[in-house]
């Protein structure tokens, strides 16, 4: 697979989002492991997770543990696999999501993620979501401390606006390597953040690039132009969508979620799909 960079690390141009394998509707462990192994076989080397990807209060870090096990049991070389996890977003176990961006919490969350992933340093650690009760600079100060202490190799942020991107990069001393924001045919309002990342050379990781768990399968029916272009190329609308995202900037690394081997194989093939300028212009038109 063609590669792109997150900091000084080369990763496959298409990543894997692990969330569907651990929250509501998650499959059995065997199918999840098969999905992760299929991703690795297809050349995916970026796997995105978070400690909040779980169902129950006593289930925290389910996705981290699952991914660690799947990578450890893969038959091939995994030395180039970058596991990206996040802290600062929580699920109390009742289906809701809460936030905690306090420095002490982020540091303790990182320690717990280290244990679940079974590593001495997390490959990429991202502040999951701003906490309105904690100054953003304080939260990023904790990420900086983790980076300086060698607990994490690379630092990123998620769900951030341009001001927060610049502030985070400043607090990290220019070491911000990734921004993970929502971006898809249905959600294009992160264009300013994408453009800023391209300007600064920071990887932009679109989450839910196909529209999210509930809508990804219906992308072609919801956005007819993607289905029309897909028919012309003989591929899926989802593949067209990911190829369209890749063209937006060299820093873009989509992380489509998957819970079946066949879906991540289809997504990975988008790295080799070349869309014409005319098709890209059609896809760029507002829905």
C-alpha positions as a Markdown table, in Angstrom:
| # | Residue | x | y | z |
|---|---|---|---|---|
| 1 | Unk | 0.0 | 0.0 | 0.0 |
| 2 | Unk | 1.1 | 3.6 | -0.7 |
| 3 | Unk | 2.3 | 5.3 | 2.5 |
| 4 | Unk | 1.9 | 8.6 | 4.1 |
| 5 | Unk | 3.5 | 10.1 | 7.2 |
| 6 | Unk | 2.5 | 10.8 | 10.8 |
| 7 | Unk | 5.4 | 12.7 | 12.2 |
| 8 | Unk | 8.5 | 10.6 | 11.1 |
| 9 | Unk | 6.5 | 7.4 | 10.9 |
| 10 | Unk | 5.4 | 6.0 | 7.5 |
| 11 | Unk | 1.9 | 4.4 | 7.6 |
| 12 | Unk | -0.4 | 2.9 | 5.0 |
| 13 | Unk | -2.5 | 5.6 | 3.3 |
| 14 | Unk | -5.7 | 3.9 | 4.6 |
| 15 | Unk | -5.9 | 3.2 | 8.3 |
| 16 | Unk | -8.4 | 1.1 | 10.4 |
| 17 | Unk | -10.8 | 2.6 | 12.9 |
| 18 | Unk | -11.4 | 0.1 | 15.7 |
| 19 | Unk | -14.5 | 1.5 | 17.4 |
| 20 | Unk | -17.1 | -0.6 | 15.7 |
| 21 | Unk | -15.5 | -3.7 | 17.2 |
| 22 | Unk | -16.1 | -2.6 | 20.8 |
| 23 | Unk | -19.2 | -0.5 | 21.1 |
| 24 | Unk | -22.9 | -1.2 | 20.5 |
| 25 | Unk | -23.5 | -3.9 | 17.9 |
| 26 | Unk | -19.9 | -5.2 | 18.2 |
| 27 | Unk | -19.2 | -8.6 | 16.7 |
| 28 | Unk | -17.7 | -11.6 | 18.5 |
| 29 | Unk | -14.0 | -11.5 | 19.2 |
| 30 | Unk | -13.1 | -14.1 | 16.5 |
| 31 | Unk | -14.6 | -11.9 | 13.7 |
| 32 | Unk | -12.9 | -8.8 | 15.1 |
| 33 | Unk | -9.5 | -10.4 | 15.1 |
| 34 | Unk | -10.1 | -11.7 | 11.6 |
| 35 | Unk | -10.9 | -8.1 | 10.6 |
| 36 | Unk | -7.7 | -6.7 | 12.1 |
| 37 | Unk | -5.7 | -9.5 | 10.5 |
| 38 | Unk | -7.3 | -8.8 | 7.1 |
| 39 | Unk | -6.3 | -5.1 | 7.5 |
| 40 | Unk | -2.7 | -6.0 | 8.3 |
| 41 | Unk | -2.7 | -8.4 | 5.3 |
| 42 | Unk | -3.9 | -5.5 | 3.1 |
| 43 | Unk | -1.1 | -3.2 | 4.1 |
| 44 | Unk | -2.9 | -1.2 | 6.8 |
| 45 | Unk | -0.3 | -0.1 | 9.4 |
| 46 | Unk | -2.3 | 2.5 | 11.3 |
| 47 | Unk | -4.9 | 1.2 | 13.7 |
| 48 | Unk | -6.9 | 3.8 | 15.6 |
| 49 | Unk | -8.4 | 3.1 | 19.0 |
| 50 | Unk | -9.3 | 4.8 | 22.3 |
| 51 | Unk | -9.8 | 3.8 | 25.9 |
| 52 | Unk | -13.4 | 4.9 | 25.6 |
| 53 | Unk | -14.2 | 2.3 | 22.9 |
| 54 | Unk | -16.1 | -0.1 | 25.2 |
| 55 | Unk | -19.7 | -0.9 | 26.4 |
| 56 | Unk | -19.7 | -1.3 | 30.1 |
| 57 | Unk | -18.3 | 0.5 | 33.1 |
| 58 | Unk | -16.0 | -2.5 | 33.8 |
| 59 | Unk | -15.1 | -2.8 | 30.1 |
| 60 | Unk | -12.9 | 0.2 | 29.8 |
| 61 | Unk | -10.2 | -0.2 | 27.1 |
| 62 | Unk | -11.9 | -3.2 | 25.4 |
| 63 | Unk | -10.8 | -2.0 | 22.0 |
| 64 | Unk | -7.2 | -1.4 | 23.1 |
| 65 | Unk | -6.9 | -4.9 | 24.5 |
| 66 | Unk | -8.6 | -6.4 | 21.5 |
| 67 | Unk | -6.2 | -4.7 | 19.1 |
| 68 | Unk | -3.1 | -5.6 | 21.1 |
| 69 | Unk | -4.2 | -9.2 | 21.1 |
| 70 | Unk | -4.9 | -9.2 | 17.4 |
| 71 | Unk | -1.6 | -7.7 | 16.5 |
| 72 | Unk | 0.3 | -10.0 | 18.8 |
| 73 | Unk | -1.3 | -13.1 | 17.2 |
| 74 | Unk | -0.8 | -12.0 | 13.6 |
| 75 | Unk | 1.4 | -14.3 | 11.7 |
| 76 | Unk | 3.4 | -11.6 | 9.8 |
| 77 | Unk | 5.8 | -8.8 | 10.6 |
| 78 | Unk | 4.1 | -6.1 | 12.7 |
| 79 | Unk | 7.1 | -3.9 | 13.5 |
| 80 | Unk | 5.8 | -1.1 | 11.3 |
| 81 | Unk | 2.3 | -1.1 | 12.8 |
| 82 | Unk | 1.4 | 2.2 | 14.6 |
| 83 | Unk | -1.4 | 1.9 | 17.2 |
| 84 | Unk | -2.9 | 5.3 | 17.9 |
| 85 | Unk | -5.0 | 5.6 | 21.1 |
| 86 | Unk | -6.8 | 8.5 | 22.8 |
| 87 | Unk | -7.6 | 9.7 | 26.3 |
| 88 | Unk | -9.9 | 12.3 | 27.7 |
| 89 | Unk | -13.3 | 10.9 | 26.6 |
| 90 | Unk | -15.2 | 8.5 | 28.8 |
| 91 | Unk | -18.2 | 6.1 | 28.7 |
| 92 | Unk | -19.7 | 5.6 | 32.1 |
| 93 | Unk | -21.4 | 2.5 | 30.9 |
| 94 | Unk | -24.9 | 3.8 | 30.3 |
| 95 | Unk | -24.3 | 4.6 | 26.7 |
| 96 | Unk | -23.4 | 8.2 | 27.3 |
| 97 | Unk | -20.1 | 10.0 | 26.7 |
| 98 | Unk | -18.4 | 12.3 | 29.1 |
| 99 | Unk | -15.1 | 14.3 | 29.1 |
| 100 | Unk | -12.2 | 14.7 | 31.5 |
| 101 | Unk | -9.3 | 16.8 | 30.3 |
| 102 | Unk | -7.6 | 17.3 | 33.6 |
| 103 | Unk | -3.9 | 16.7 | 33.5 |
| 104 | Unk | -3.9 | 14.2 | 36.3 |
| 105 | Unk | -6.6 | 12.2 | 34.7 |
| 106 | Unk | -4.9 | 12.2 | 31.2 |
| 107 | Unk | -1.7 | 11.0 | 32.8 |
| 108 | Unk | -3.4 | 8.1 | 34.6 |
| 109 | Unk | -5.4 | 7.2 | 31.5 |
| 110 | Unk | -2.2 | 7.0 | 29.5 |
| 111 | Unk | -0.7 | 4.7 | 32.1 |
| 112 | Unk | -3.7 | 2.4 | 31.9 |
| 113 | Unk | -3.5 | 2.4 | 28.1 |
| 114 | Unk | 0.2 | 1.5 | 28.2 |
| 115 | Unk | -0.7 | -1.6 | 30.2 |
| 116 | Unk | -3.5 | -2.7 | 28.0 |
| 117 | Unk | -1.4 | -2.2 | 24.9 |
| 118 | Unk | 1.5 | -4.0 | 26.5 |
| 119 | Unk | 4.1 | -1.4 | 25.3 |
| 120 | Unk | 6.7 | 0.8 | 27.0 |
| 121 | Unk | 5.6 | 3.8 | 24.9 |
| 122 | Unk | 2.4 | 4.4 | 23.1 |
| 123 | Unk | 3.0 | 5.0 | 19.3 |
| 124 | Unk | 0.6 | 7.9 | 19.0 |
| 125 | Unk | -1.4 | 9.3 | 21.9 |
| 126 | Unk | -4.2 | 11.9 | 21.1 |
| 127 | Unk | -6.2 | 14.1 | 23.4 |
| 128 | Unk | -9.7 | 12.8 | 22.5 |
| 129 | Unk | -12.0 | 15.8 | 23.0 |
| 130 | Unk | -11.7 | 19.2 | 24.6 |
| 131 | Unk | -13.1 | 19.4 | 28.1 |
| 132 | Unk | -14.9 | 22.8 | 28.6 |
| 133 | Unk | -14.2 | 22.7 | 32.3 |
| 134 | Unk | -10.4 | 22.5 | 31.8 |
| 135 | Unk | -8.3 | 25.1 | 30.0 |
| 136 | Unk | -7.1 | 23.5 | 26.7 |
| 137 | Unk | -3.6 | 24.6 | 27.5 |
| 138 | Unk | -3.6 | 22.6 | 30.7 |
| 139 | Unk | -4.8 | 19.4 | 29.0 |
| 140 | Unk | -2.1 | 19.9 | 26.3 |
| 141 | Unk | 0.5 | 20.5 | 29.0 |
| 142 | Unk | -0.2 | 16.9 | 30.2 |
| 143 | Unk | 0.3 | 15.5 | 26.7 |
| 144 | Unk | 3.6 | 17.5 | 26.5 |
| 145 | Unk | 4.7 | 16.0 | 29.8 |
| 146 | Unk | 3.9 | 12.5 | 28.6 |
| 147 | Unk | 5.9 | 13.1 | 25.4 |
| 148 | Unk | 8.8 | 14.5 | 27.3 |
| 149 | Unk | 8.7 | 11.5 | 29.7 |
| 150 | Unk | 8.9 | 9.0 | 26.9 |
| 151 | Unk | 5.5 | 7.5 | 27.7 |
| 152 | Unk | 4.3 | 8.3 | 24.2 |
| 153 | Unk | 6.3 | 8.5 | 21.0 |
| 154 | Unk | 4.0 | 10.9 | 19.1 |
| 155 | Unk | 1.3 | 13.3 | 20.2 |
| 156 | Unk | -1.9 | 14.3 | 18.5 |
| 157 | Unk | -5.3 | 15.8 | 19.2 |
| 158 | Unk | -8.9 | 15.1 | 18.1 |
| 159 | Unk | -12.0 | 17.1 | 17.6 |
| 160 | Unk | -10.1 | 20.4 | 17.5 |
| 161 | Unk | -10.6 | 23.7 | 15.8 |
| 162 | Unk | -7.8 | 25.8 | 14.1 |
| 163 | Unk | -7.1 | 27.8 | 17.3 |
| 164 | Unk | -6.7 | 24.7 | 19.3 |
| 165 | Unk | -4.5 | 23.1 | 16.7 |
| 166 | Unk | -2.2 | 26.1 | 16.8 |
| 167 | Unk | -2.2 | 26.2 | 20.6 |
| 168 | Unk | -1.5 | 22.5 | 20.9 |
| 169 | Unk | 1.4 | 22.7 | 18.4 |
| 170 | Unk | 2.8 | 25.7 | 20.3 |
| 171 | Unk | 2.6 | 23.9 | 23.7 |
| 172 | Unk | 4.2 | 20.8 | 22.2 |
| 173 | Unk | 7.0 | 22.8 | 20.8 |
| 174 | Unk | 6.1 | 22.1 | 17.2 |
| 175 | Unk | 5.7 | 18.4 | 17.9 |
| 176 | Unk | 2.0 | 18.0 | 17.1 |
| 177 | Unk | 1.8 | 15.3 | 14.4 |
| 178 | Unk | -1.9 | 14.6 | 14.0 |
| 179 | Unk | -5.4 | 16.0 | 14.1 |
| 180 | Unk | -8.3 | 13.5 | 14.1 |
| 181 | Unk | -11.5 | 15.3 | 13.1 |
| 182 | Unk | -14.8 | 14.1 | 11.6 |
| 183 | Unk | -14.8 | 14.5 | 7.8 |
| 184 | Unk | -17.0 | 12.8 | 5.2 |
| 185 | Unk | -19.4 | 13.6 | 2.4 |
| 186 | Unk | -22.0 | 14.4 | 5.0 |
| 187 | Unk | -19.7 | 16.3 | 7.3 |
| 188 | Unk | -17.4 | 18.7 | 5.4 |
| 189 | Unk | -17.1 | 21.5 | 8.0 |
| 190 | Unk | -13.6 | 20.4 | 9.1 |
| 191 | Unk | -12.2 | 21.8 | 5.8 |
| 192 | Unk | -10.4 | 24.7 | 7.6 |
| 193 | Unk | -8.7 | 22.2 | 10.0 |
| 194 | Unk | -7.7 | 20.0 | 7.1 |
| 195 | Unk | -6.2 | 23.0 | 5.2 |
| 196 | Unk | -4.3 | 24.2 | 8.3 |
| 197 | Unk | -2.9 | 20.7 | 8.8 |
| 198 | Unk | -1.8 | 20.6 | 5.1 |
| 199 | Unk | -0.1 | 24.0 | 5.6 |
| 200 | Unk | 1.7 | 22.9 | 8.8 |
| 201 | Unk | 2.5 | 19.4 | 7.6 |
| 202 | Unk | 0.4 | 17.7 | 10.3 |
| 203 | Unk | -1.4 | 14.5 | 9.5 |
| 204 | Unk | -5.2 | 14.8 | 9.2 |
| 205 | Unk | -7.0 | 11.7 | 10.2 |
| 206 | Unk | -10.7 | 11.8 | 9.1 |
| 207 | Unk | -12.9 | 9.8 | 11.5 |
| 208 | Unk | -16.2 | 8.4 | 10.3 |
| 209 | Unk | -15.0 | 9.1 | 6.7 |
| 210 | Unk | -17.8 | 6.9 | 5.3 |
| 211 | Unk | -20.5 | 8.5 | 7.5 |
| 212 | Unk | -20.3 | 6.4 | 10.7 |
| 213 | Unk | -21.3 | 3.0 | 11.8 |
| 214 | Unk | -25.0 | 3.4 | 11.0 |
| 215 | Unk | -24.6 | 5.1 | 7.6 |
| 216 | Unk | -21.5 | 3.8 | 5.9 |
| 217 | Unk | -23.3 | 1.0 | 4.1 |
| 218 | Unk | -25.8 | 3.5 | 2.7 |
| 219 | Unk | -23.2 | 6.0 | 1.4 |
| 220 | Unk | -24.1 | 5.4 | -2.2 |
| 221 | Unk | -27.8 | 5.8 | -1.7 |
| 222 | Unk | -27.4 | 8.9 | 0.4 |
| 223 | Unk | -24.9 | 10.6 | -2.0 |
| 224 | Unk | -25.8 | 9.6 | -5.5 |
| 225 | Unk | -22.7 | 11.1 | -7.1 |
| 226 | Unk | -20.5 | 8.7 | -5.2 |
| 227 | Unk | -22.5 | 5.8 | -6.5 |
| 228 | Unk | -22.4 | 7.1 | -10.0 |
| 229 | Unk | -18.7 | 7.5 | -10.0 |
| 230 | Unk | -18.2 | 4.1 | -8.4 |
| 231 | Unk | -20.3 | 2.5 | -11.2 |
| 232 | Unk | -18.0 | 4.0 | -13.8 |
| 233 | Unk | -14.9 | 2.6 | -12.1 |
| 234 | Unk | -16.4 | -0.7 | -11.1 |
| 235 | Unk | -15.8 | -0.2 | -7.4 |
| 236 | Unk | -17.8 | 0.5 | -4.3 |
| 237 | Unk | -19.0 | 4.0 | -3.4 |
| 238 | Unk | -17.1 | 3.6 | -0.1 |
| 239 | Unk | -13.9 | 3.1 | -2.1 |
| 240 | Unk | -14.5 | 6.2 | -4.1 |
| 241 | Unk | -15.1 | 8.2 | -1.0 |
| 242 | Unk | -11.8 | 7.2 | 0.6 |
| 243 | Unk | -9.9 | 7.9 | -2.7 |
| 244 | Unk | -11.6 | 11.3 | -2.9 |
| 245 | Unk | -10.4 | 12.1 | 0.7 |
| 246 | Unk | -6.8 | 11.0 | -0.1 |
| 247 | Unk | -6.7 | 13.6 | -3.0 |
| 248 | Unk | -7.6 | 16.5 | -0.7 |
| 249 | Unk | -4.1 | 16.7 | 0.7 |
| 250 | Unk | -1.0 | 14.5 | 1.1 |
| 251 | Unk | -1.4 | 14.7 | 4.9 |
| 252 | Unk | -4.8 | 12.9 | 4.9 |
| 253 | Unk | -4.9 | 9.4 | 6.2 |
| 254 | Unk | -8.6 | 8.2 | 6.5 |
| 255 | Unk | -9.4 | 5.7 | 9.3 |
| 256 | Unk | -12.6 | 4.0 | 8.2 |
| 257 | Unk | -14.2 | 1.8 | 10.9 |
| 258 | Unk | -14.7 | -1.9 | 10.1 |
| 259 | Unk | -15.9 | -5.0 | 11.9 |
| 260 | Unk | -15.8 | -7.4 | 8.9 |
| 261 | Unk | -12.7 | -8.5 | 6.9 |
| 262 | Unk | -14.4 | -7.8 | 3.6 |
| 263 | Unk | -15.1 | -4.1 | 4.5 |
| 264 | Unk | -11.5 | -3.3 | 5.4 |
| 265 | Unk | -10.2 | -5.1 | 2.4 |
| 266 | Unk | -12.5 | -2.9 | 0.2 |
| 267 | Unk | -11.4 | 0.2 | 2.0 |
| 268 | Unk | -7.7 | -0.6 | 1.7 |
| 269 | Unk | -8.1 | -0.9 | -2.0 |
| 270 | Unk | -8.9 | 2.8 | -2.2 |
| 271 | Unk | -5.2 | 3.6 | -1.8 |
| 272 | Unk | -4.8 | 2.5 | -5.4 |
| 273 | Unk | -7.9 | 4.1 | -6.9 |
| 274 | Unk | -7.0 | 7.1 | -9.1 |
| 275 | Unk | -9.9 | 9.4 | -9.8 |
| 276 | Unk | -10.0 | 11.8 | -12.7 |
| 277 | Unk | -10.0 | 15.5 | -12.3 |
| 278 | Unk | -13.5 | 15.6 | -13.7 |
| 279 | Unk | -14.8 | 13.0 | -11.2 |
| 280 | Unk | -13.1 | 14.8 | -8.3 |
| 281 | Unk | -14.8 | 18.0 | -9.3 |
| 282 | Unk | -18.2 | 16.3 | -9.3 |
| 283 | Unk | -17.5 | 14.7 | -5.9 |
| 284 | Unk | -16.4 | 18.1 | -4.4 |
| 285 | Unk | -19.8 | 19.7 | -5.2 |
| 286 | Unk | -21.9 | 20.2 | -2.0 |
| 287 | Unk | -24.5 | 17.4 | -1.5 |
